[in-house]
mmCIF file of C-alpha atoms in Angstrom:
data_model
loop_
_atom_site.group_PDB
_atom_site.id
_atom_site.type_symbol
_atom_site.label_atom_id
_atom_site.label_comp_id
_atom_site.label_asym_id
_atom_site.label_seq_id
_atom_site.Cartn_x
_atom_site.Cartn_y
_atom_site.Cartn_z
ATOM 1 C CA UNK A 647 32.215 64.283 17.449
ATOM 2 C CA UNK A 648 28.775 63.202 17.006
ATOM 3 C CA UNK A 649 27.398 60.843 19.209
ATOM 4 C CA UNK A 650 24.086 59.793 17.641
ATOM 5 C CA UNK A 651 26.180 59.191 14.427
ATOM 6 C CA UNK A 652 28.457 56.826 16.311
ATOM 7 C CA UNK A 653 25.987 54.726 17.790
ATOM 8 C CA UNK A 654 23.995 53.940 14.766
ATOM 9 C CA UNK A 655 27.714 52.909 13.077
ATOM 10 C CA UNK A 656 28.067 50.518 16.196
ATOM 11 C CA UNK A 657 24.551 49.406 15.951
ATOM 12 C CA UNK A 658 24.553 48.667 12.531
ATOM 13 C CA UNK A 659 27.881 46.649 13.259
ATOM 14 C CA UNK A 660 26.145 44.437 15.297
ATOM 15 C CA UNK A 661 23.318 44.150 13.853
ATOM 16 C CA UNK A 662 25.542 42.824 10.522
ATOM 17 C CA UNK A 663 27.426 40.794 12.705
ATOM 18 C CA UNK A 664 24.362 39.079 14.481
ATOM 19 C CA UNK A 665 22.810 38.544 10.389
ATOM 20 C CA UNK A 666 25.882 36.578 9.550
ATOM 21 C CA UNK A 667 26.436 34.565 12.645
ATOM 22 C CA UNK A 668 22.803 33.383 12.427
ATOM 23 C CA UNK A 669 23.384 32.714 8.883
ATOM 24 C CA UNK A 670 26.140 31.013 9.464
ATOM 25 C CA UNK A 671 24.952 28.702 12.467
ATOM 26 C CA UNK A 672 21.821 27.819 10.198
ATOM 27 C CA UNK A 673 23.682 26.860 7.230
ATOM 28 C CA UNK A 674 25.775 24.731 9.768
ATOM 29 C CA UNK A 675 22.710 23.499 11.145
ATOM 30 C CA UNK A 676 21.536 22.135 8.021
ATOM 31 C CA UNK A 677 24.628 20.876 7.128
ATOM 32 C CA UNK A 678 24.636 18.768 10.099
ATOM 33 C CA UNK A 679 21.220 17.648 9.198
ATOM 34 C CA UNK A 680 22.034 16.346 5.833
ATOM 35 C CA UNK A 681 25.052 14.615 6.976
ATOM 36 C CA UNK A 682 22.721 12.576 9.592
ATOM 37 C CA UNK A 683 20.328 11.711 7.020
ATOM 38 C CA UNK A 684 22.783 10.390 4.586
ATOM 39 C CA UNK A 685 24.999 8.179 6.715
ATOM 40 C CA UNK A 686 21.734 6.513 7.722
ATOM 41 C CA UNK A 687 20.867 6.162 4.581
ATOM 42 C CA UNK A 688 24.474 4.656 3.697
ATOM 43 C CA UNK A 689 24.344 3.027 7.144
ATOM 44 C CA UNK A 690 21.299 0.462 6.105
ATOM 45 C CA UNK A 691 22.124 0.624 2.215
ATOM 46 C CA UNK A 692 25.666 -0.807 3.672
ATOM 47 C CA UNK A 693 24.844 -2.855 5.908
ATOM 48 C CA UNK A 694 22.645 -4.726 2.985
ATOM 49 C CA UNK A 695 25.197 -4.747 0.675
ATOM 50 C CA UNK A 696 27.570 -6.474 3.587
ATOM 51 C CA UNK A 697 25.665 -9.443 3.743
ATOM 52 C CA UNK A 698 24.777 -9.751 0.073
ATOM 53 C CA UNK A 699 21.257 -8.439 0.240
ATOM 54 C CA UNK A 700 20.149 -6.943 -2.661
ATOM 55 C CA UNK A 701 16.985 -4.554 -3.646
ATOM 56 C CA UNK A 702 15.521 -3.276 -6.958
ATOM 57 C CA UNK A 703 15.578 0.851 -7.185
ATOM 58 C CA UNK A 704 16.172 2.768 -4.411
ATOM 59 C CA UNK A 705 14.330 2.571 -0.830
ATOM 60 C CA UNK A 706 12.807 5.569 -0.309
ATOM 61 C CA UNK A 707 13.336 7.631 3.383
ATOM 62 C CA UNK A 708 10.065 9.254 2.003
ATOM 63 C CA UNK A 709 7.635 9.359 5.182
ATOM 64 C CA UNK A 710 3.961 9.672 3.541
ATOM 65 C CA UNK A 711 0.222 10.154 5.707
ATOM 66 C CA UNK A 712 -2.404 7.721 6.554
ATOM 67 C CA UNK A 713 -5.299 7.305 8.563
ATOM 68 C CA UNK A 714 -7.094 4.710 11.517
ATOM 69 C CA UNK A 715 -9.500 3.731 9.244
ATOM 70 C CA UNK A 716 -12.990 1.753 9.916
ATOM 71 C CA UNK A 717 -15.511 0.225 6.980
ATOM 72 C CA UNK A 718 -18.693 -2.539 6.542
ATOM 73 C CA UNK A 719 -18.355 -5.092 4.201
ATOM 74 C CA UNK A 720 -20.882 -5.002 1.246
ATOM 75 C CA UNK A 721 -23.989 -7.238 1.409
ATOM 76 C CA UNK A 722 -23.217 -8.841 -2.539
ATOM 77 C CA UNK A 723 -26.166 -10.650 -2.752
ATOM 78 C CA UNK A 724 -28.586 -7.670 -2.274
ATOM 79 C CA UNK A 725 -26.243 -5.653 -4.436
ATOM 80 C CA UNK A 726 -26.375 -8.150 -7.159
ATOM 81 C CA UNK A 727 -30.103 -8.597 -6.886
ATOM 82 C CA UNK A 728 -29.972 -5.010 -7.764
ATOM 83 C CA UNK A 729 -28.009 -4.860 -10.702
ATOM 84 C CA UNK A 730 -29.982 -7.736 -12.331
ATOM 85 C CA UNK A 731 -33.000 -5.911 -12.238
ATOM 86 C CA UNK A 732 -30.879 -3.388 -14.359
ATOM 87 C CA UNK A 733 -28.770 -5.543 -16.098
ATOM 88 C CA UNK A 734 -30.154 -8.134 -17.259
ATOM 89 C CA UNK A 735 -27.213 -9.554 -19.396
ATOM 90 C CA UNK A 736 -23.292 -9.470 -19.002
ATOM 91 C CA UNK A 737 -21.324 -11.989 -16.830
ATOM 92 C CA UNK A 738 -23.029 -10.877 -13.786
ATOM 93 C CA UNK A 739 -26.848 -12.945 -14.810
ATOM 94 C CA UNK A 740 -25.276 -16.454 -14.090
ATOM 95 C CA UNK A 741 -22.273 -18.579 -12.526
ATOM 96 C CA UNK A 742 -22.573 -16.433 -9.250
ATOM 97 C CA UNK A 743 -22.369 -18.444 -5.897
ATOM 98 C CA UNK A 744 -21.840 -16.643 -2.072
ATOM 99 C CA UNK A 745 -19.798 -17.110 1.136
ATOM 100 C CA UNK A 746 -22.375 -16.009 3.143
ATOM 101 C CA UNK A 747 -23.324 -12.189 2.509
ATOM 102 C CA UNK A 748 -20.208 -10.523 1.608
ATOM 103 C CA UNK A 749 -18.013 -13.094 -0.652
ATOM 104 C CA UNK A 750 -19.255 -13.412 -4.242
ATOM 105 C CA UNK A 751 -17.469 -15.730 -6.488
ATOM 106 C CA UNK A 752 -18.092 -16.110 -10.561
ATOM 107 C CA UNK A 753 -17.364 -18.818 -12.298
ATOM 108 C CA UNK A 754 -16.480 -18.514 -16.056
ATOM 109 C CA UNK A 755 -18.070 -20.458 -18.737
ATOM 110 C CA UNK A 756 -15.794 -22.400 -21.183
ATOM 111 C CA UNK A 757 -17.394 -20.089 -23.975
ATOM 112 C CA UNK A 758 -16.672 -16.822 -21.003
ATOM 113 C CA UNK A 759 -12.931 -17.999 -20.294
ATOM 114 C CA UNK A 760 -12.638 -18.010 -24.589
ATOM 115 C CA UNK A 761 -14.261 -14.899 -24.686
ATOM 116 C CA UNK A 762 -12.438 -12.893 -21.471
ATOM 117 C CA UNK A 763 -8.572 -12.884 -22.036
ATOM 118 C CA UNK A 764 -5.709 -11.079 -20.299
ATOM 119 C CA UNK A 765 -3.081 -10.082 -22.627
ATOM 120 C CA UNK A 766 -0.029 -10.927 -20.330
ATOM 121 C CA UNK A 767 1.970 -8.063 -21.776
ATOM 122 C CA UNK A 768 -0.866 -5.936 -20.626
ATOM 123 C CA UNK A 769 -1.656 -7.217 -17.567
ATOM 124 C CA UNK A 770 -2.700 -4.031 -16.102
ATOM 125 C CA UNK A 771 -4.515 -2.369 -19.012
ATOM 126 C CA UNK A 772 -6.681 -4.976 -19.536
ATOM 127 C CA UNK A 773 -7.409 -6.005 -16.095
ATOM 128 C CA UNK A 774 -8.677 -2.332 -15.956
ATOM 129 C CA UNK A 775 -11.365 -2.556 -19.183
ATOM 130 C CA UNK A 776 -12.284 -5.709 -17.670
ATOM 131 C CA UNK A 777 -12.855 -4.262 -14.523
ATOM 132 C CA UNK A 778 -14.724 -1.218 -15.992
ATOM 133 C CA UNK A 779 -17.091 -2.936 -17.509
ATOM 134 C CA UNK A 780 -20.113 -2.568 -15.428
ATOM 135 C CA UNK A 781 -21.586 -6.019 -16.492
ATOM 136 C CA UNK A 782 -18.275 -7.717 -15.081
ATOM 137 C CA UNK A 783 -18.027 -6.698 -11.805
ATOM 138 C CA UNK A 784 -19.764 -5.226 -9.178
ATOM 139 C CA UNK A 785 -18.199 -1.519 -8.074
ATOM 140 C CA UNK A 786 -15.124 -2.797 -10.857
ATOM 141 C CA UNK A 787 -14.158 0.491 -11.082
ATOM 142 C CA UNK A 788 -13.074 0.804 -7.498
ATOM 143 C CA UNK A 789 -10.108 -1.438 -7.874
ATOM 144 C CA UNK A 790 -6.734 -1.703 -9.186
ATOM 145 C CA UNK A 791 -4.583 -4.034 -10.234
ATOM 146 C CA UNK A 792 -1.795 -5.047 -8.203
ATOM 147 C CA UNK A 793 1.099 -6.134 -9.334
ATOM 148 C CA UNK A 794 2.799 -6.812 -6.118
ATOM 149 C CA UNK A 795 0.642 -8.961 -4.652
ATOM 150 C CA UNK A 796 -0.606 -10.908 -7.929
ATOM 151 C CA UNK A 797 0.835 -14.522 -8.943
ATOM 152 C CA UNK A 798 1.702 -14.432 -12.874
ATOM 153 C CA UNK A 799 4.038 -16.982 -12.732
ATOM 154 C CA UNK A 800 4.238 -20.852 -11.503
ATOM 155 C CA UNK A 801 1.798 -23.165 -11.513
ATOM 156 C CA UNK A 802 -1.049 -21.248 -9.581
ATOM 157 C CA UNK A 803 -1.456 -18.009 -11.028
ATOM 158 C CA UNK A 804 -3.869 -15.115 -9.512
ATOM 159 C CA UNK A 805 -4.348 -11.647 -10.607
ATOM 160 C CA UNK A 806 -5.343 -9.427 -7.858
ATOM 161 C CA UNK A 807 -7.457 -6.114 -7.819
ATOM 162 C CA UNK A 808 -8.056 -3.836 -4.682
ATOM 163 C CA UNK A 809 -9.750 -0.721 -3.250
ATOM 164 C CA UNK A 810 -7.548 1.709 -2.477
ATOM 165 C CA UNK A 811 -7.989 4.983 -0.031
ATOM 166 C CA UNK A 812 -6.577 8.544 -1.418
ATOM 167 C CA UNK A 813 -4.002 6.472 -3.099
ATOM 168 C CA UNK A 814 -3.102 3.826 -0.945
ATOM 169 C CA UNK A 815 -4.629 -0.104 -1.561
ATOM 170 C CA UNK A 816 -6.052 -2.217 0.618
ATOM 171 C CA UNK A 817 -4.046 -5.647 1.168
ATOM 172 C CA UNK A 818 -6.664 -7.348 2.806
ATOM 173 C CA UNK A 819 -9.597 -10.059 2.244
ATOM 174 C CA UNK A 820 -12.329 -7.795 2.952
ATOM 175 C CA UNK A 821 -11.664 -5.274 0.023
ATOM 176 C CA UNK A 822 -9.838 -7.270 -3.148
ATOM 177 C CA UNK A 823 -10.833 -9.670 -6.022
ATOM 178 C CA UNK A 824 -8.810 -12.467 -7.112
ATOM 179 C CA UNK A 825 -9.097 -13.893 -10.253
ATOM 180 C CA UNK A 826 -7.731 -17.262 -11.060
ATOM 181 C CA UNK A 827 -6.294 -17.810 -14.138
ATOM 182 C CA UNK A 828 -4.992 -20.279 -16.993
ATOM 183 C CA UNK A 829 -1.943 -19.268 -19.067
ATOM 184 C CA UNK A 830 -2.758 -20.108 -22.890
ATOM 185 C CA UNK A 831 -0.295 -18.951 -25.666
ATOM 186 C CA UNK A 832 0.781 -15.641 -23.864
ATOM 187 C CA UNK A 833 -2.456 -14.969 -22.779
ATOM 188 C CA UNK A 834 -4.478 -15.350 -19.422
ATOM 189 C CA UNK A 835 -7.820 -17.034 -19.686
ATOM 190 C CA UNK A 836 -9.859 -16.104 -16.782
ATOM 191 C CA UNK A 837 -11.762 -19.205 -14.938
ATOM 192 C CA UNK A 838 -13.048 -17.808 -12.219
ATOM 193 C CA UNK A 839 -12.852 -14.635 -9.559
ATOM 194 C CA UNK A 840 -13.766 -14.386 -6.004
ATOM 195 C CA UNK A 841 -14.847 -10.752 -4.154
ATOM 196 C CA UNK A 842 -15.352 -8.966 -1.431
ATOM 197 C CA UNK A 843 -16.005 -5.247 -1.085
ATOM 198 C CA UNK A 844 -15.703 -2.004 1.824
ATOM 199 C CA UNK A 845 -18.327 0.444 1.789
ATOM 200 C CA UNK A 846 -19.070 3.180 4.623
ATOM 201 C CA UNK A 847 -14.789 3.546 5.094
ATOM 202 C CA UNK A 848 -14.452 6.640 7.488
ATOM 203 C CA UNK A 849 -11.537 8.195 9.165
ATOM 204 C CA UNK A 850 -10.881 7.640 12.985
ATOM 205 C CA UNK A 851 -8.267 10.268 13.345
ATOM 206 C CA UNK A 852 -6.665 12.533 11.662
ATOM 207 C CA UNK A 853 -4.247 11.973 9.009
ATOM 208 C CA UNK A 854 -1.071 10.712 10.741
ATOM 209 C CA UNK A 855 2.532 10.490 9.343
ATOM 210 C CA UNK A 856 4.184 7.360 8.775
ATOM 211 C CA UNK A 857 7.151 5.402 9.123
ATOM 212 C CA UNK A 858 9.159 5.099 6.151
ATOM 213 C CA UNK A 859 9.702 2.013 3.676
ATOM 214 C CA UNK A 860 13.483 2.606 4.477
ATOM 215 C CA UNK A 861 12.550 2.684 8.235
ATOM 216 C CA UNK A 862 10.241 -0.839 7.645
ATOM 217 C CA UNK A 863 13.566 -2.345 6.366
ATOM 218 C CA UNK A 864 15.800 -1.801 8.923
ATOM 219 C CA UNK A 865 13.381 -2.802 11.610
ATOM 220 C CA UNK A 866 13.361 -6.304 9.433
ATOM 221 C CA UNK A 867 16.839 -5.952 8.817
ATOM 222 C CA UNK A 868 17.566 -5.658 12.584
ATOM 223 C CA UNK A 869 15.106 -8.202 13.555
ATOM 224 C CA UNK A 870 17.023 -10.972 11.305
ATOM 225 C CA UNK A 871 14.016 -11.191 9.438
ATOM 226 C CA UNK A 872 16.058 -10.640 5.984
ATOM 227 C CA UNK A 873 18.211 -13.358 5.772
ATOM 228 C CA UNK A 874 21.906 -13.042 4.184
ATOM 229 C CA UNK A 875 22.757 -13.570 0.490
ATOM 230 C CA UNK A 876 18.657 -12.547 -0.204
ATOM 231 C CA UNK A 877 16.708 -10.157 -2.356
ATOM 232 C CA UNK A 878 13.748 -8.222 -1.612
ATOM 233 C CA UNK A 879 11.943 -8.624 -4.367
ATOM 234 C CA UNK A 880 9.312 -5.543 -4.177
ATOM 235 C CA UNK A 881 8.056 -3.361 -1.107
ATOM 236 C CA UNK A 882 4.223 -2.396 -0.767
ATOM 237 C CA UNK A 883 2.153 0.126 1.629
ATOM 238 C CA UNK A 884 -1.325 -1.366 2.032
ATOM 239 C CA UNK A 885 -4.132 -0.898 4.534
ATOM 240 C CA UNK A 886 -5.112 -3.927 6.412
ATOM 241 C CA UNK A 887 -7.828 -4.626 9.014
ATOM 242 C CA UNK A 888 -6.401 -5.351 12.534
ATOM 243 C CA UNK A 889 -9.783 -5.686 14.494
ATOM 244 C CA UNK A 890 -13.418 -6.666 13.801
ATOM 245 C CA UNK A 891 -15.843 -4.670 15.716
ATOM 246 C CA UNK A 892 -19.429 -6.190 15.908
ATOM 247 C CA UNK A 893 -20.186 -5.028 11.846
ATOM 248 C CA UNK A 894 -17.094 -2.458 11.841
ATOM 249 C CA UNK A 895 -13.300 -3.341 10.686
ATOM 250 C CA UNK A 896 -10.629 -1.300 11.287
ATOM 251 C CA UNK A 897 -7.867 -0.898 9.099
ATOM 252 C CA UNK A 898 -4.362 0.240 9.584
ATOM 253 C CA UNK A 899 -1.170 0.712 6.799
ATOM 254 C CA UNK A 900 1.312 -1.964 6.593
ATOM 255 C CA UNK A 901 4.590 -2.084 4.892
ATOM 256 C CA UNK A 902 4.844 -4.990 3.269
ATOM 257 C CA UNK A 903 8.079 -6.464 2.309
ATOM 258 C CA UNK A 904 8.531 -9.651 -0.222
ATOM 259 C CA UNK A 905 12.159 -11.543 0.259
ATOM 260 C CA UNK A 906 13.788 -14.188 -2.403
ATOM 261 C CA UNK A 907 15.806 -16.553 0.188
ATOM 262 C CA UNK A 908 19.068 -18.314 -1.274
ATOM 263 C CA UNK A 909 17.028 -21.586 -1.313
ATOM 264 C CA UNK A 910 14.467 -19.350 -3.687
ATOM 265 C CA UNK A 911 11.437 -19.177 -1.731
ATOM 266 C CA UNK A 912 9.824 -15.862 -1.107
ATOM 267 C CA UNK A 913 8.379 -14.498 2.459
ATOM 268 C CA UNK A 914 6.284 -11.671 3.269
ATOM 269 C CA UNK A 915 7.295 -10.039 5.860
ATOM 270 C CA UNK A 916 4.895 -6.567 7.193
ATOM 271 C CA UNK A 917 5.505 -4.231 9.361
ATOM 272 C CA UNK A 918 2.919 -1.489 11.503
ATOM 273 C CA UNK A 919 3.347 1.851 9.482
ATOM 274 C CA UNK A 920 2.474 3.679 12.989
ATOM 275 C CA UNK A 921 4.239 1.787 15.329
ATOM 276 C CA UNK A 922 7.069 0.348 13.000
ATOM 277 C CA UNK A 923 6.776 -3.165 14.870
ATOM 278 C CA UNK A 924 6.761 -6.313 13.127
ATOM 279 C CA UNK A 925 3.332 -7.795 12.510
ATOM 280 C CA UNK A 926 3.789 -11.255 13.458
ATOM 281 C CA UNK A 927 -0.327 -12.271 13.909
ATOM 282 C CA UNK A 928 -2.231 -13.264 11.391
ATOM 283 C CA UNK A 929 -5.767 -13.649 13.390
ATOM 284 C CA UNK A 930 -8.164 -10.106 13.681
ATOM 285 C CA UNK A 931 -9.652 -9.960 16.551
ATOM 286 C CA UNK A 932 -12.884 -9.619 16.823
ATOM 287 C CA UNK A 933 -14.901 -7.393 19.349
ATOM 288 C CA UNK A 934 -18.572 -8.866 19.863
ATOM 289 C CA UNK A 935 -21.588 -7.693 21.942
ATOM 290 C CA UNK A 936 -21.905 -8.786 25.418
#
């Protein structure tokens, strides 16, 4: 008989045999996997349901990047003083007061507010060729409107607009403008905005993965911070600053979650994207010289 042809029949035995056991522990493997994932999944989308908590859409177990961020806020009065010199007409030659340095507010004419409307069908299209217009708004093509955290309804409405950073907003006082309005026969008259602007933002570290908006849930869910018989109304990743550092802020994203109580008032509830703890101060630090 011959020998060499034997062995390379057994070795080709096991080597088949080896290829399919793998195969088959992997595809067990990622069985196992997926069955994890989706009775956590069904585990919080349950455990919602039980106590009458209901959501809009579906809450995503996506986990996306972001960064330690730091930035300066924009000296607006030296900016403006620029522009002027450039622009000489436009919105931006009168009605401007300041909050020190960085907080500009305009206040609209009666003949402006006539002029500037918001058509409150479409908010966000032209909030954006309002905002693109360079005589307007200073940097107005850095924001976006934001639905989430804008008041169209009620007696005290406000349209907000932020920066964002590769795709995700700031939520924060340092980096938005908020424009109070007057509802007039379906459309917003604008009366007045308020800004502040980020320059110089940088990266601390390196792009860092987050916790999830399902994962910011259940930490609220656990924490009895969504009551029973409640909706959350919309959820929201923003950066927001966490410390002042002499003439630096740094910025970190939050999940923010909005929730309809059964008496009908609404909380806003965040939670560290990094950490996935609640965020229950409001204060920044701030870090001076000695």
């Amino acid at each position: 008989m011959d020998f060499k042809k034997i062995e390379w029949i057994f070795f080709l035995a096991f080597l088949g045999l080896n290829i399919f056991l793998f195969s088959s522990y992997h595809e067990a493997m990622n069985q196992e996997n997926n069955v994890i994932r989706s009775d956590q999944t069904e585990s919080i989308q349950n455990r919602l349901a039980s106590d009458d908590i209901s959501y809009s859409g579906n809450i995503s177990s996506e986990s996306k990047q972001g960064y330690y961020l730091s930035a300066e806020q924009s000296d607006l009065g030296t900016v403006l003083a620029q522009h002027r010199k450039k622009n000489p007409t436009g919105l931006l030659r009168s009605g401007i007061t300041f909050d020190g340095l960085s907080t500009l507010t305009k206040t609209f004419t009666t003949e402006e507010s006539e002029k500037y409307k918001i058509d409150n069908k479409q908010t966000k299209h032209s909030i954006t060729e309002f905002l693109n217009s360079q005589n307007n708004v200073l940097y107005g093509d850095e924001y976006e409107f934001m639905t989430n955290f804008s008041t169209l309804e009620g007696n005290s409405l406000e349209i907000q607009a932020s920066q964002s950073y590769e795709g995700i907003p700031f939520h924060d006082d340092t980096a938005e403008i908020n424009f109070m309005v007057e509802k007039d026969d379906g459309v917003y008259q604008l009366t007045k905005y308020t800004q502040t602007h980020l320059t110089n933002i940088e990266q601390l570290r390196e792009k860092m993965d987050l916790y999830s908006e399902e994962e910011a849930i259940q930490t609220l869910y656990v924490n009895n911070k969504i009551p029973s018989s409640s909706k959350i109304l919309w959820r929201q990743l923003a950066y927001s600053c966490i410390v002042k550092v002499r003439e630096k802020n740094v910025y970190v994203p939050i999940w923010y979650v909005a929730i309809e109580t059964s008496d009908k008032s609404v909380q806003i509830e965040s939670v560290n994207a990094f950490s996935n703890t609640i965020v229950t101060n409001n204060v920044v630090p701030k870090v001076e010289d000695n």
